[in-house]
């Protein structure tokens, strides 16, 4: 069976405790967040702390999301802040910095739901 934990931002004590318990119980944790610098920071912590795997968080996933935006790319928020290296994909941060656009996870909702239904 599958379960989804929505953290609504940076996970705090309760969510971290839940993730520890799920991992201890044998759950395979996967993490999905926004393609922005805070999202990369949160992903780094979840992956390093809880042994989670990234879920549609690679450079190719970012490229695909940007391509899907098409001519509406100018409507995507501008990527601001200090760049962070994605511990799971060294190509992601340079690509994000070069493109300069944020892709929120909601933009991939259709793909994520399809993944869960498989």
CSV table of C-alpha atoms in Angstrom, one decimal:
chain,number,residue,atom,x,y,z
A,1,UNK,CA,0.0,0.0,0.0
A,2,UNK,CA,1.0,3.6,-0.5
A,3,UNK,CA,0.6,6.7,1.7
A,4,UNK,CA,1.4,10.3,1.1
A,5,UNK,CA,2.7,12.7,3.7
A,6,UNK,CA,2.2,16.4,2.8
A,7,UNK,CA,4.6,18.6,4.8
A,8,UNK,CA,3.3,22.0,3.6
A,9,UNK,CA,6.8,23.4,3.6
A,10,UNK,CA,9.8,22.7,5.8
A,11,UNK,CA,9.1,19.6,7.9
A,12,UNK,CA,9.1,20.1,11.6
A,13,UNK,CA,9.2,17.8,14.6
A,14,UNK,CA,5.9,16.0,14.1
A,15,UNK,CA,6.6,15.3,10.4
A,16,UNK,CA,10.2,14.3,11.0
A,17,UNK,CA,9.1,11.9,13.8
A,18,UNK,CA,6.5,10.4,11.5
A,19,UNK,CA,9.1,9.9,8.7
A,20,UNK,CA,11.5,8.2,11.2
A,21,UNK,CA,8.7,5.9,12.3
A,22,UNK,CA,7.7,5.1,8.7
A,23,UNK,CA,11.3,4.3,7.7
A,24,UNK,CA,11.8,2.2,10.8
A,25,UNK,CA,8.7,0.2,9.8
A,26,UNK,CA,10.2,-0.6,6.4
A,27,UNK,CA,8.6,2.1,4.3
A,28,UNK,CA,10.5,3.3,1.2
A,29,UNK,CA,10.3,7.1,1.5
A,30,UNK,CA,10.3,9.3,-1.6
A,31,UNK,CA,10.4,13.0,-1.6
A,32,UNK,CA,8.9,15.6,-4.0
A,33,UNK,CA,9.1,19.3,-3.6
A,34,UNK,CA,9.3,22.6,-5.5
A,35,UNK,CA,12.1,23.3,-8.0
A,36,UNK,CA,13.4,26.4,-6.1
A,37,UNK,CA,16.2,26.8,-3.7
A,38,UNK,CA,14.2,26.3,-0.5
A,39,UNK,CA,12.7,23.1,-2.2
A,40,UNK,CA,16.2,21.9,-2.9
A,41,UNK,CA,17.3,22.5,0.6
A,42,UNK,CA,14.3,20.7,2.1
A,43,UNK,CA,14.9,17.8,-0.3
A,44,UNK,CA,18.6,17.6,0.7
A,45,UNK,CA,17.6,17.3,4.3
A,46,UNK,CA,14.9,14.7,3.8
A,47,UNK,CA,17.1,12.6,1.6
A,48,UNK,CA,20.1,12.8,3.9
A,49,UNK,CA,18.2,12.5,7.2
A,50,UNK,CA,15.6,10.0,6.3
A,51,UNK,CA,17.2,8.1,3.4
A,52,UNK,CA,14.4,9.1,1.0
A,53,UNK,CA,14.7,8.9,-2.7
A,54,UNK,CA,13.9,11.9,-4.9
A,55,UNK,CA,10.6,11.6,-6.8
A,56,UNK,CA,10.6,13.3,-10.1
A,57,UNK,CA,13.2,15.7,-8.8
A,58,UNK,CA,16.0,15.3,-11.4
A,59,UNK,CA,17.4,17.7,-14.0
A,60,UNK,CA,15.3,15.9,-16.7
A,61,UNK,CA,12.1,16.4,-14.7
A,62,UNK,CA,12.9,20.1,-14.4
A,63,UNK,CA,13.6,20.3,-18.1
A,64,UNK,CA,10.3,18.5,-18.9
A,65,UNK,CA,8.4,20.9,-16.6
A,66,UNK,CA,10.0,23.9,-18.2
A,67,UNK,CA,9.2,22.5,-21.7
A,68,UNK,CA,5.6,21.9,-20.7
A,69,UNK,CA,5.3,25.6,-19.6
A,70,UNK,CA,6.0,26.5,-23.3
A,71,UNK,CA,5.3,30.1,-24.0
A,72,UNK,CA,3.9,30.6,-20.5
A,73,UNK,CA,7.4,30.2,-19.1
A,74,UNK,CA,7.4,34.0,-18.5
A,75,UNK,CA,4.5,33.4,-16.1
A,76,UNK,CA,6.6,31.1,-13.9
A,77,UNK,CA,8.1,32.8,-10.8
A,78,UNK,CA,11.7,34.0,-11.1
A,79,UNK,CA,14.2,31.9,-9.3
A,80,UNK,CA,15.8,34.0,-6.5
A,81,UNK,CA,18.1,33.3,-3.6
A,82,UNK,CA,21.3,31.4,-3.1
A,83,UNK,CA,21.8,28.4,-5.3
A,84,UNK,CA,22.1,25.0,-3.5
A,85,UNK,CA,23.5,21.8,-4.9
A,86,UNK,CA,21.0,19.0,-5.1
A,87,UNK,CA,22.8,16.0,-3.4
A,88,UNK,CA,21.0,13.5,-5.7
A,89,UNK,CA,21.6,15.2,-9.0
A,90,UNK,CA,24.6,17.5,-9.6
A,91,UNK,CA,23.1,18.7,-12.9
A,92,UNK,CA,19.9,20.1,-11.4
A,93,UNK,CA,21.1,23.3,-9.7
A,94,UNK,CA,23.2,24.6,-12.6
A,95,UNK,CA,20.2,24.0,-15.0
A,96,UNK,CA,17.8,25.7,-12.6
A,97,UNK,CA,20.3,28.7,-12.2
A,98,UNK,CA,20.6,28.9,-16.0
A,99,UNK,CA,16.9,28.7,-16.7
A,100,UNK,CA,16.1,31.1,-13.8
A,101,UNK,CA,12.5,29.9,-13.2
A,102,UNK,CA,10.7,28.2,-10.3
A,103,UNK,CA,8.5,25.2,-11.0
A,104,UNK,CA,6.1,24.5,-8.1
A,105,UNK,CA,5.2,20.8,-7.5
A,106,UNK,CA,1.6,21.6,-8.3
A,107,UNK,CA,2.6,21.9,-11.9
A,108,UNK,CA,3.4,18.2,-11.9
A,109,UNK,CA,0.3,17.1,-10.1
A,110,UNK,CA,-1.0,15.0,-13.1
A,111,UNK,CA,2.2,13.1,-13.3
A,112,UNK,CA,2.4,12.6,-9.5
A,113,UNK,CA,-1.2,11.3,-9.3
A,114,UNK,CA,-0.5,8.9,-12.2
A,115,UNK,CA,2.6,7.6,-10.4
A,116,UNK,CA,0.5,6.9,-7.3
A,117,UNK,CA,-2.2,5.1,-9.2
A,118,UNK,CA,0.3,2.7,-10.8
